[in-house]
PDB file of C-alpha atoms in Angstrom:
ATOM      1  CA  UNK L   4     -44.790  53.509-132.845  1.00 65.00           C
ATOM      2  CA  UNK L   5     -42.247  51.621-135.032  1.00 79.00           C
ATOM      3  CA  UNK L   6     -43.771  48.941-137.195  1.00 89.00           C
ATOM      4  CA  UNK L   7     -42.370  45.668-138.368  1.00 93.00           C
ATOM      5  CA  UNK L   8     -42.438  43.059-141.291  1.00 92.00           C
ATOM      6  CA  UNK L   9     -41.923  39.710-141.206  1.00 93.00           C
ATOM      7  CA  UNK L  10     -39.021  39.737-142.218  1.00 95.00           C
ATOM      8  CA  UNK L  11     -37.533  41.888-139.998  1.00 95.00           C
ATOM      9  CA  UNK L  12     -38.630  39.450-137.369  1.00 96.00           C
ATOM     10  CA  UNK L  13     -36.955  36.417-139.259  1.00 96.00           C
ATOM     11  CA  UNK L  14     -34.066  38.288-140.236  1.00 96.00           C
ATOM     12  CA  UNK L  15     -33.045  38.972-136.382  1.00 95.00           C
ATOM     13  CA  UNK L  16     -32.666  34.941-135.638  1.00 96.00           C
ATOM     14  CA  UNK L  17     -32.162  33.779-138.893  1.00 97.00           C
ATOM     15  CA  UNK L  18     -35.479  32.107-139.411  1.00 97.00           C
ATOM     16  CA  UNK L  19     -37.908  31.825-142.468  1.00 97.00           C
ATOM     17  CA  UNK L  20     -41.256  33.972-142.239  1.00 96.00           C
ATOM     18  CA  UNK L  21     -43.029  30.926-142.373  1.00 96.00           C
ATOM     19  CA  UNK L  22     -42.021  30.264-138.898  1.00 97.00           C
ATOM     20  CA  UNK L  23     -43.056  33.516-137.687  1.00 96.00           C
ATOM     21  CA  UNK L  24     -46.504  33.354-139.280  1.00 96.00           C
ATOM     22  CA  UNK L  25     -46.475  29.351-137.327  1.00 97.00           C
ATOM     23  CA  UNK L  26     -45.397  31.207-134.164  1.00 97.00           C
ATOM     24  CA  UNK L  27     -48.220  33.485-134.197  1.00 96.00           C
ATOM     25  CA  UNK L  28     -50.324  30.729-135.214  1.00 96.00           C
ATOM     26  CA  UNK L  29     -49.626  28.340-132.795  1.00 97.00           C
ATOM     27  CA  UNK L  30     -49.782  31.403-130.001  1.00 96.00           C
ATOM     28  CA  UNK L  31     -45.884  31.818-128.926  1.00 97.00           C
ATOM     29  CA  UNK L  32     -46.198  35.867-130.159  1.00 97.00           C
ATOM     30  CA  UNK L  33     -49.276  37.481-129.934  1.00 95.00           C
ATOM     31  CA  UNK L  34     -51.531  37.934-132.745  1.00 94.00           C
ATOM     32  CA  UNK L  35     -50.563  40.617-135.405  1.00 93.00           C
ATOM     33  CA  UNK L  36     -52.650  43.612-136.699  1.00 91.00           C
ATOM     34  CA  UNK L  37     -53.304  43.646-140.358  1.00 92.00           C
ATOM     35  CA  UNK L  38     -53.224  46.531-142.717  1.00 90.00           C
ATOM     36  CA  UNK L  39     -56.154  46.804-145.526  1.00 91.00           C
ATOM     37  CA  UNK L  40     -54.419  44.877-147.730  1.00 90.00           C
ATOM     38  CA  UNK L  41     -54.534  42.105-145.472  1.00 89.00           C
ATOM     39  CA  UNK L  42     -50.330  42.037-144.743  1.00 91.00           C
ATOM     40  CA  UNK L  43     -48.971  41.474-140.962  1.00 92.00           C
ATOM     41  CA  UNK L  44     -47.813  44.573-138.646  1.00 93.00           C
ATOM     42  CA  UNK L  45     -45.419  43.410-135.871  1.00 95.00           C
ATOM     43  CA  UNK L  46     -44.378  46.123-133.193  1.00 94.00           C
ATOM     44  CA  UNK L  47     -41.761  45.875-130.428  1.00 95.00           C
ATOM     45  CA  UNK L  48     -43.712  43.793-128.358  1.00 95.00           C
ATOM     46  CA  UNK L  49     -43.872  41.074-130.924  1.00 96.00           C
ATOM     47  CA  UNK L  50     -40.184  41.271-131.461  1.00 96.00           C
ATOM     48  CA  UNK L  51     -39.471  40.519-127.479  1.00 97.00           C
ATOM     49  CA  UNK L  52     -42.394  37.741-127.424  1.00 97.00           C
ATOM     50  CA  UNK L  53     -40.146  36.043-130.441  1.00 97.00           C
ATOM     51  CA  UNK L  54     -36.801  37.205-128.104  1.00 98.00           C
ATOM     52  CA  UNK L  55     -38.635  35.460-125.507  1.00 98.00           C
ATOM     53  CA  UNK L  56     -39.890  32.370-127.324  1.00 98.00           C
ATOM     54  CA  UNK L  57     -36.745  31.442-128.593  1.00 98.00           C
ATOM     55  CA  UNK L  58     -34.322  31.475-125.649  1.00 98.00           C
ATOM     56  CA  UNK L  59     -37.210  29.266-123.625  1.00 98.00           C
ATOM     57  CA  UNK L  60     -36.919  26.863-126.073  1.00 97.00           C
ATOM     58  CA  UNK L  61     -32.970  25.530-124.995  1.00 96.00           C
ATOM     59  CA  UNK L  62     -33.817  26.225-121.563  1.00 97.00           C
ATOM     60  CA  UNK L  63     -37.509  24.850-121.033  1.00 97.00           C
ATOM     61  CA  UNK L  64     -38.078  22.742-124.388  1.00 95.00           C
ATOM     62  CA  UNK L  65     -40.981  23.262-126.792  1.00 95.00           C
ATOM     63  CA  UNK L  66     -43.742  22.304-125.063  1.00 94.00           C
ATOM     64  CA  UNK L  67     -43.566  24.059-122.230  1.00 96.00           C
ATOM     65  CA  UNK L  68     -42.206  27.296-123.542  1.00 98.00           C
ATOM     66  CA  UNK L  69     -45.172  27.548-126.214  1.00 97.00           C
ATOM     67  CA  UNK L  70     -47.290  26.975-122.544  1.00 97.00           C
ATOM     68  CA  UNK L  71     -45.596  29.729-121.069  1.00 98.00           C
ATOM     69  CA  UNK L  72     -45.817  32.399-124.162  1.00 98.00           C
ATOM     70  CA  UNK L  73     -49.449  31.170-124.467  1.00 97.00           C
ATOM     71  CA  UNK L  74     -50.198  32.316-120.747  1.00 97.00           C
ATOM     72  CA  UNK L  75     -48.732  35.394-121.064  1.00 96.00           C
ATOM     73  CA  UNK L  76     -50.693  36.310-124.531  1.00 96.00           C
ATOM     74  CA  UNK L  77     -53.275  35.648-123.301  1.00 95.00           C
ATOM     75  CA  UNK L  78     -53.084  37.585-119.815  1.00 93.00           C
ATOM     76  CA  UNK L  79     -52.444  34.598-117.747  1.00 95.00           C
ATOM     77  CA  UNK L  80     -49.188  35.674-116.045  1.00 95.00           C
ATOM     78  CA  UNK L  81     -49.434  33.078-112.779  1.00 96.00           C
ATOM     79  CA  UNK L  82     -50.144  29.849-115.158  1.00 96.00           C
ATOM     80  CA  UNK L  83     -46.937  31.590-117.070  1.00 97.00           C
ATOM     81  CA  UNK L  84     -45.085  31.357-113.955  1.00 97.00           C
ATOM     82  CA  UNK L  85     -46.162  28.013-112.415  1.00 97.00           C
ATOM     83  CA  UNK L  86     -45.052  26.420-115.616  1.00 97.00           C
ATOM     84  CA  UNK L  87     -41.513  28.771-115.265  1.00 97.00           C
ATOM     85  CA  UNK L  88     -41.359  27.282-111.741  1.00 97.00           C
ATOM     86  CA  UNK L  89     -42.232  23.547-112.387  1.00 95.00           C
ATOM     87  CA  UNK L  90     -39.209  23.420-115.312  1.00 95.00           C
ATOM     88  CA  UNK L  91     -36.855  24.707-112.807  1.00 96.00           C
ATOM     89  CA  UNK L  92     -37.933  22.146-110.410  1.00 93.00           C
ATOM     90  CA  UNK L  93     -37.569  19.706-112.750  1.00 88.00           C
ATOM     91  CA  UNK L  94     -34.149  20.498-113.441  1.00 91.00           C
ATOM     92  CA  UNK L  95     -33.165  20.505-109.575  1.00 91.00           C
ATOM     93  CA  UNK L  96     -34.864  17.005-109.702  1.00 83.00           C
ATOM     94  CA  UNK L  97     -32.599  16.208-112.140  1.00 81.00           C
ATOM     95  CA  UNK L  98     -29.675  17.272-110.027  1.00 86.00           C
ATOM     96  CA  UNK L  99     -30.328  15.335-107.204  1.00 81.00           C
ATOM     97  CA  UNK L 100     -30.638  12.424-109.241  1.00 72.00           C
ATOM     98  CA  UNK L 101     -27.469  12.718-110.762  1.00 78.00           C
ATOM     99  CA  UNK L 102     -25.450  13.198-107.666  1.00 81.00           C
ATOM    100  CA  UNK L 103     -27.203  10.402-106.286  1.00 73.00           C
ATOM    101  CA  UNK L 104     -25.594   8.312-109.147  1.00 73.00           C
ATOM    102  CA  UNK L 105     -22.554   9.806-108.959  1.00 78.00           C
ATOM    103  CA  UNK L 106     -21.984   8.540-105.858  1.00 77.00           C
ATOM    104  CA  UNK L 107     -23.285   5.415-106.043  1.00 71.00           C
ATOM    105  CA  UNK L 108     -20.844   4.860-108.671  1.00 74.00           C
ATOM    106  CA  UNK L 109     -18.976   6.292-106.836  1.00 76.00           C
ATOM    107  CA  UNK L 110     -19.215   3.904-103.764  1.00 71.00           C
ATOM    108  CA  UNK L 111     -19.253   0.756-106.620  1.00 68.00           C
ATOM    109  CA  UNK L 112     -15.709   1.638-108.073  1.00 67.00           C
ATOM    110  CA  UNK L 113     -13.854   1.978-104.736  1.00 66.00           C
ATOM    111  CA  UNK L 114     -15.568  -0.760-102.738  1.00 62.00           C
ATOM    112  CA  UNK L 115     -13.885  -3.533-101.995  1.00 55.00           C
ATOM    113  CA  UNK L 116     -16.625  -5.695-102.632  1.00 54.00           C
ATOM    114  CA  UNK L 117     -17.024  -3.827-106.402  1.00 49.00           C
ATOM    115  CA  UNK L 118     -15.900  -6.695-108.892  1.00 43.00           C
ATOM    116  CA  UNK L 119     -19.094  -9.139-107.505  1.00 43.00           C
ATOM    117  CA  UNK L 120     -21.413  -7.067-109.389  1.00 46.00           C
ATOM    118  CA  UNK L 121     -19.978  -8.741-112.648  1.00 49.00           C
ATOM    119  CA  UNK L 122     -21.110 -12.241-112.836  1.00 46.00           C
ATOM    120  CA  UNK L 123     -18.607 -14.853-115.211  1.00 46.00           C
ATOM    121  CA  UNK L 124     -20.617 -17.825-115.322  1.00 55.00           C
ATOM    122  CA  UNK L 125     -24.086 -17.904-117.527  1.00 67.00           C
ATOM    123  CA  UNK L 126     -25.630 -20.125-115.415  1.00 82.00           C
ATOM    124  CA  UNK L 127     -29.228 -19.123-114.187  1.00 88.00           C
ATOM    125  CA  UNK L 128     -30.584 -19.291-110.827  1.00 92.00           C
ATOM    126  CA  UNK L 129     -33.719 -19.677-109.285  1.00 93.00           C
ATOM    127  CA  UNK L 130     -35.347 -16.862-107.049  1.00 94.00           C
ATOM    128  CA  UNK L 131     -34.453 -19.157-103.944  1.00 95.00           C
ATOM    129  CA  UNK L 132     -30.835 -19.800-105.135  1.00 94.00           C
ATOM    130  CA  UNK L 133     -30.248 -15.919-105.647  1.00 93.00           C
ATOM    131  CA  UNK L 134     -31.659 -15.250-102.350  1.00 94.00           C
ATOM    132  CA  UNK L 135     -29.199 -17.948-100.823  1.00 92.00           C
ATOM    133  CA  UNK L 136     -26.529 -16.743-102.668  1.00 88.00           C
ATOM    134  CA  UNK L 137     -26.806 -13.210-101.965  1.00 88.00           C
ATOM    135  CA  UNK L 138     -27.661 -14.213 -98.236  1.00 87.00           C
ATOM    136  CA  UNK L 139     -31.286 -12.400 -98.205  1.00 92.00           C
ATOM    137  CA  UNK L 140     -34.595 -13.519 -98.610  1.00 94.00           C
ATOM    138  CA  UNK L 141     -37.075 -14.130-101.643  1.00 95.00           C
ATOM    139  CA  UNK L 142     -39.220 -11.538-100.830  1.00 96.00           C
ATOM    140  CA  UNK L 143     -36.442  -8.985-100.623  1.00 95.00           C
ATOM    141  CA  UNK L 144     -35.498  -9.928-104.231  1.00 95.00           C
ATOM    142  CA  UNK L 145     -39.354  -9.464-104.905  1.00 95.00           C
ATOM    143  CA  UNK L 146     -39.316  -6.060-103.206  1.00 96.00           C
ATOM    144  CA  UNK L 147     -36.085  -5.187-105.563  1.00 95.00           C
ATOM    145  CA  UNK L 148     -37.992  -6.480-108.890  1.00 94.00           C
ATOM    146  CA  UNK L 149     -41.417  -4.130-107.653  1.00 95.00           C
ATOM    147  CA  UNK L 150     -38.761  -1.389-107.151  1.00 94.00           C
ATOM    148  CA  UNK L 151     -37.356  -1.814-110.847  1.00 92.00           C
ATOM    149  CA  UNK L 152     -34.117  -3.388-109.712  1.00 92.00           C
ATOM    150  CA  UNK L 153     -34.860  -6.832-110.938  1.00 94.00           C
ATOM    151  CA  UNK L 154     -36.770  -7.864-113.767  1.00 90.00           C
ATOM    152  CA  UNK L 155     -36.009 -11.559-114.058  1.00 93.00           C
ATOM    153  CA  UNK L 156     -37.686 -14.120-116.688  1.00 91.00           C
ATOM    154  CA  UNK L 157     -40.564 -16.138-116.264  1.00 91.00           C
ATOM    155  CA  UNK L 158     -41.139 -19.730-117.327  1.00 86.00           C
ATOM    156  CA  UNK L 159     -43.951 -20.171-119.933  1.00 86.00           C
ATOM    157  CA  UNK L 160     -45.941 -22.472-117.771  1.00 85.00           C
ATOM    158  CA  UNK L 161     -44.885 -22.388-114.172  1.00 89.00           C
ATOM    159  CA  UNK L 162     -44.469 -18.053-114.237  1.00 88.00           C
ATOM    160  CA  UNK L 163     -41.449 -19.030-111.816  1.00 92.00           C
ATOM    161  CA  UNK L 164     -38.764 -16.334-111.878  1.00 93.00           C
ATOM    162  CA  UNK L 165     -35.781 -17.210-113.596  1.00 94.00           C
ATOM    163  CA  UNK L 166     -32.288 -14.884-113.442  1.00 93.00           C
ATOM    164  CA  UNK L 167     -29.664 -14.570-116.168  1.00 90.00           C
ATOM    165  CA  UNK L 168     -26.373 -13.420-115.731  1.00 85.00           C
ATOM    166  CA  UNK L 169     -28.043  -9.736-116.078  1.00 84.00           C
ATOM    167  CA  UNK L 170     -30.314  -9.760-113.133  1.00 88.00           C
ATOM    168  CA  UNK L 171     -27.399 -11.257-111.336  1.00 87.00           C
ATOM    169  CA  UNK L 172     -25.694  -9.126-112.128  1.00 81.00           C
ATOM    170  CA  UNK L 173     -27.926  -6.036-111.354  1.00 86.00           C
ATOM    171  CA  UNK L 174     -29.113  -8.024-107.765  1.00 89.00           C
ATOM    172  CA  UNK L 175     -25.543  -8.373-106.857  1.00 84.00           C
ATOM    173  CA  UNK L 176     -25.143  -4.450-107.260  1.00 81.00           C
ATOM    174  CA  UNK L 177     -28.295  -3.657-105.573  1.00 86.00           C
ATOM    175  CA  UNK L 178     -26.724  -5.683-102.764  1.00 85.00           C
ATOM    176  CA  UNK L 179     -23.916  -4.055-102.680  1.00 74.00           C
ATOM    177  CA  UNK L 180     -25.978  -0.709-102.803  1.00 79.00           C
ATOM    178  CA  UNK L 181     -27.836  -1.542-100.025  1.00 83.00           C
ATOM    179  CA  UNK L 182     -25.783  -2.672 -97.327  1.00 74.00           C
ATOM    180  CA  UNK L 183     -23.953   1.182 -98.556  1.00 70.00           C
ATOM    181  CA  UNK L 184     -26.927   2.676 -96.981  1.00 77.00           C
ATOM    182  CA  UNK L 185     -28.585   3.613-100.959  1.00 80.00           C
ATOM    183  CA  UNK L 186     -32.285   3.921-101.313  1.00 85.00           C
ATOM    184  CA  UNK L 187     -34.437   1.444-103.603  1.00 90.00           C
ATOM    185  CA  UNK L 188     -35.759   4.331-105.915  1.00 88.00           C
ATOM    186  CA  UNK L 189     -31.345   5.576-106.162  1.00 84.00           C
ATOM    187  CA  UNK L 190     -30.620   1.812-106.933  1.00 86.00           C
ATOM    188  CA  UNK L 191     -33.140   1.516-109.457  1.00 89.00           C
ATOM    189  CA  UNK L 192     -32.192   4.692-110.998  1.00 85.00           C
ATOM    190  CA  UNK L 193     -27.977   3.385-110.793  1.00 82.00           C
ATOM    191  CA  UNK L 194     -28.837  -0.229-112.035  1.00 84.00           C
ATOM    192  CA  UNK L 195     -31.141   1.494-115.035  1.00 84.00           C
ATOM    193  CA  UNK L 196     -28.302   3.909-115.888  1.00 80.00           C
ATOM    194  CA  UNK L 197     -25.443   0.675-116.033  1.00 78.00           C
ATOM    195  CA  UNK L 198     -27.882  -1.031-118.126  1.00 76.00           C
ATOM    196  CA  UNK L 199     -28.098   1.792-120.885  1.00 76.00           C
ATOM    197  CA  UNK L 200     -24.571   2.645-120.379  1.00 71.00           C
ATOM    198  CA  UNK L 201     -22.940  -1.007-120.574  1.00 68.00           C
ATOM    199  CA  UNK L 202     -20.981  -0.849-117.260  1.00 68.00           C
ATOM    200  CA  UNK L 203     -19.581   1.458-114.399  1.00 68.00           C
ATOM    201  CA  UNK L 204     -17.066   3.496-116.628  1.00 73.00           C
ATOM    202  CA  UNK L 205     -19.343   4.200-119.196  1.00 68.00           C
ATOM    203  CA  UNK L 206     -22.131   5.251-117.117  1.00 70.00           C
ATOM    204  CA  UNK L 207     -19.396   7.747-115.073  1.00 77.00           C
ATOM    205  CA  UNK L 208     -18.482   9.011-118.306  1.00 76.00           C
ATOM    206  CA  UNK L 209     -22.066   9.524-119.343  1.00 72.00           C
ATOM    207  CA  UNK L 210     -22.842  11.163-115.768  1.00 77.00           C
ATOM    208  CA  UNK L 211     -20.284  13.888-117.082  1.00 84.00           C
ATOM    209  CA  UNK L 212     -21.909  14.516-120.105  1.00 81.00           C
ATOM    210  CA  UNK L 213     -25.192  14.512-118.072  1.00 79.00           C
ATOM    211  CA  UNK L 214     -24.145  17.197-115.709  1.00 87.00           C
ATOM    212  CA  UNK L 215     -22.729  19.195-118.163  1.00 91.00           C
ATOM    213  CA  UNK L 216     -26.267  19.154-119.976  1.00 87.00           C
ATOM    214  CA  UNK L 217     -27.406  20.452-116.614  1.00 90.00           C
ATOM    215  CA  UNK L 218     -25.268  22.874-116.422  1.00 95.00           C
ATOM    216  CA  UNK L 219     -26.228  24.006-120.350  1.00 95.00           C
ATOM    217  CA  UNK L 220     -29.696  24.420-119.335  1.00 95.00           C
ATOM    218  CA  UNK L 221     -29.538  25.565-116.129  1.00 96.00           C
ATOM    219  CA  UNK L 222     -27.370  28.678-117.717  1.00 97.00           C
ATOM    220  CA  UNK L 223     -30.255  28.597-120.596  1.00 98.00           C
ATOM    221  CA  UNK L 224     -32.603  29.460-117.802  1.00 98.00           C
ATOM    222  CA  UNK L 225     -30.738  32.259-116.984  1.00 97.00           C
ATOM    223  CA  UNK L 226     -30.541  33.647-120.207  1.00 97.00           C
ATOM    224  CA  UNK L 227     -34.582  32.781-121.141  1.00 98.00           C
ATOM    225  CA  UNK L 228     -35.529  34.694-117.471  1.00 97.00           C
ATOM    226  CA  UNK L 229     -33.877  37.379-118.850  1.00 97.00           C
ATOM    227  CA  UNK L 230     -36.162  37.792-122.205  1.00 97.00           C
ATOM    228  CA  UNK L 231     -39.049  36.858-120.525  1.00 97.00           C
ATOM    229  CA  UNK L 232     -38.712  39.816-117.552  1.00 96.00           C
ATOM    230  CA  UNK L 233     -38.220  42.341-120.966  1.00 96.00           C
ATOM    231  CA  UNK L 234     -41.593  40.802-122.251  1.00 97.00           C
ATOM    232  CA  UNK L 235     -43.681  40.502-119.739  1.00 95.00           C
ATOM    233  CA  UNK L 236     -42.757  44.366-118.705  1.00 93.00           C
ATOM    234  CA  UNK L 237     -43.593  45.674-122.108  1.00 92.00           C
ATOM    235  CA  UNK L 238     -47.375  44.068-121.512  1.00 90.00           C
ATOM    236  CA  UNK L 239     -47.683  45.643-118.494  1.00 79.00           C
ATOM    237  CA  UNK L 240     -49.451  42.528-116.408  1.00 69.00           C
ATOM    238  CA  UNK L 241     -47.117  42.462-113.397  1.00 62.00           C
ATOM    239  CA  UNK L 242     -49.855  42.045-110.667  1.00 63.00           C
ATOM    240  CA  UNK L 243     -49.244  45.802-108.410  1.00 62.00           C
ATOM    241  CA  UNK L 244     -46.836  45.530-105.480  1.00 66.00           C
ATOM    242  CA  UNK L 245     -48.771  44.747-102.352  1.00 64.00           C
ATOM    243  CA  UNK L 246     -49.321  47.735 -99.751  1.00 61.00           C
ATOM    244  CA  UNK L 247     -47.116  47.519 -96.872  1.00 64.00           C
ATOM    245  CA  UNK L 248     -48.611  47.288 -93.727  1.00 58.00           C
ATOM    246  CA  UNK L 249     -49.056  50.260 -91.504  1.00 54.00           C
ATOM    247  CA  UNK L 250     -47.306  48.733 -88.528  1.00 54.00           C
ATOM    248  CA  UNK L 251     -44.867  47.228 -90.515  1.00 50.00           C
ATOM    249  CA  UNK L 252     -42.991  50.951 -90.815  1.00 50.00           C
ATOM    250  CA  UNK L 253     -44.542  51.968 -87.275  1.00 49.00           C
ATOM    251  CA  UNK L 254     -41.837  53.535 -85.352  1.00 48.00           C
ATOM    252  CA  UNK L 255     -41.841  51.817 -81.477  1.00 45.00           C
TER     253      UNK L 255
END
């Protein structure tokens, strides 16, 4: 068997051998062996753990790829893969999100109806004036502010809801969303977005940077499944195929 420094570890992906020895510390490569004098002995497996370990990380992030190389050093191959499997549903999560977005923003900037999301006046309005003008009730404006449409002031004494241009703003676009057939957990998620973004074309051009984060993890994933296969084959825990069933091949 060929042995391996440190440095030959670090020198591969241009790290220090500190961060090696905090790799095997913190359990993302297994543990090495130890000559008398006390200095570390890598083999090939530790060299694919640190493969491994380092193409998670883009595709997965820190936490969870030190939770998957900790699994697998430790012989726990189906935690390994639940936590494998929960990142990838994450990121179809993500997905769905963003196309719900996408076309709610798209629906905003070719509606007809698009410019009344973007109120001119700063006057504020009571929770029964918004509901007149909007033509819906108060508790449908509640419903919208326990959804995390709305989140309009409150006066010191009274706690009556008060709404700024803002939360006209965001109710008149939640309107608009609505009667377009969106759900109150997409509208939230559209009226958030706007918010951080500062408006309709700077939240479509952040959508495009957004998917093509997606799609820079997604092919991340690809490239960390790959690592991970060579790994977990050189420690030999893939659980044995099952048997096939006798009258599965039966001949009728």
């Amino acid at each position: 068997m060929d042995y391996l420094r440190p440095t030959d570890l670090a020198r591969e992906h241009g790290i220090s051998t500190q961060a090696v020895r905090n790799y095997e510390r913190d359990g993302c490569i297994p543990l090495a062996d130890r000559t008398p004098s006390g200095y570390r002995v890598y083999t090939e497996a530790h060299a694919a753990a640190l493969r491994a370990y380092l193409a998670l990380v883009p595709a997965h992030g820190y936490a969870v790829s030190g939770q998957i190389m900790r699994a697998l050093n430790t012989g726990e191959l189906d935690a390994a893969l639940t936590a494998v499997d929960r990142s990838h549903a994450q990121l179809l999560r993500d997905r769905g999100t963003l196309d719900a977005v996408g076309q709610a923003v798209a629906h905003l900037t070719t509606s007809p109806d698009s410019a009344a999301h973007t109120p001119v006046s700063s006057e504020t309005f009571s929770i029964g004036e918004l509901a007149h003008r909007l033509g819906v009730t108060a508790a449908t404006l509640r419903n919208w502010e326990a959804a995390g449409i709305l989140a309009p002031d409150r006066a010191p004494v009274t706690g009556h809801r008060t709404y700024g241009a803002p939360e006209i703003r965001d109710a008149e676009l939640a309107h608009l969303l609505r009667r377009g057939g969106y759900q109150l957990d997409q509208i939230a998620t559209v009226v958030q977005q706007i918010r951080t973004a500062g408006g309709t074309q700077a939240l479509s051009a952040a959508l495009d940077d957004w998917r093509q984060r997606l799609t820079v993890r997604g092919v991340a994933m690809l490239n960390a499944s790959v690592r991970l296969a060579r790994y977990v084959a050189l420690l030999d825990v893939t659980p044995p195929q099952p048997l096939t069933h006798p009258t599965a091949t039966a001949e009728h």
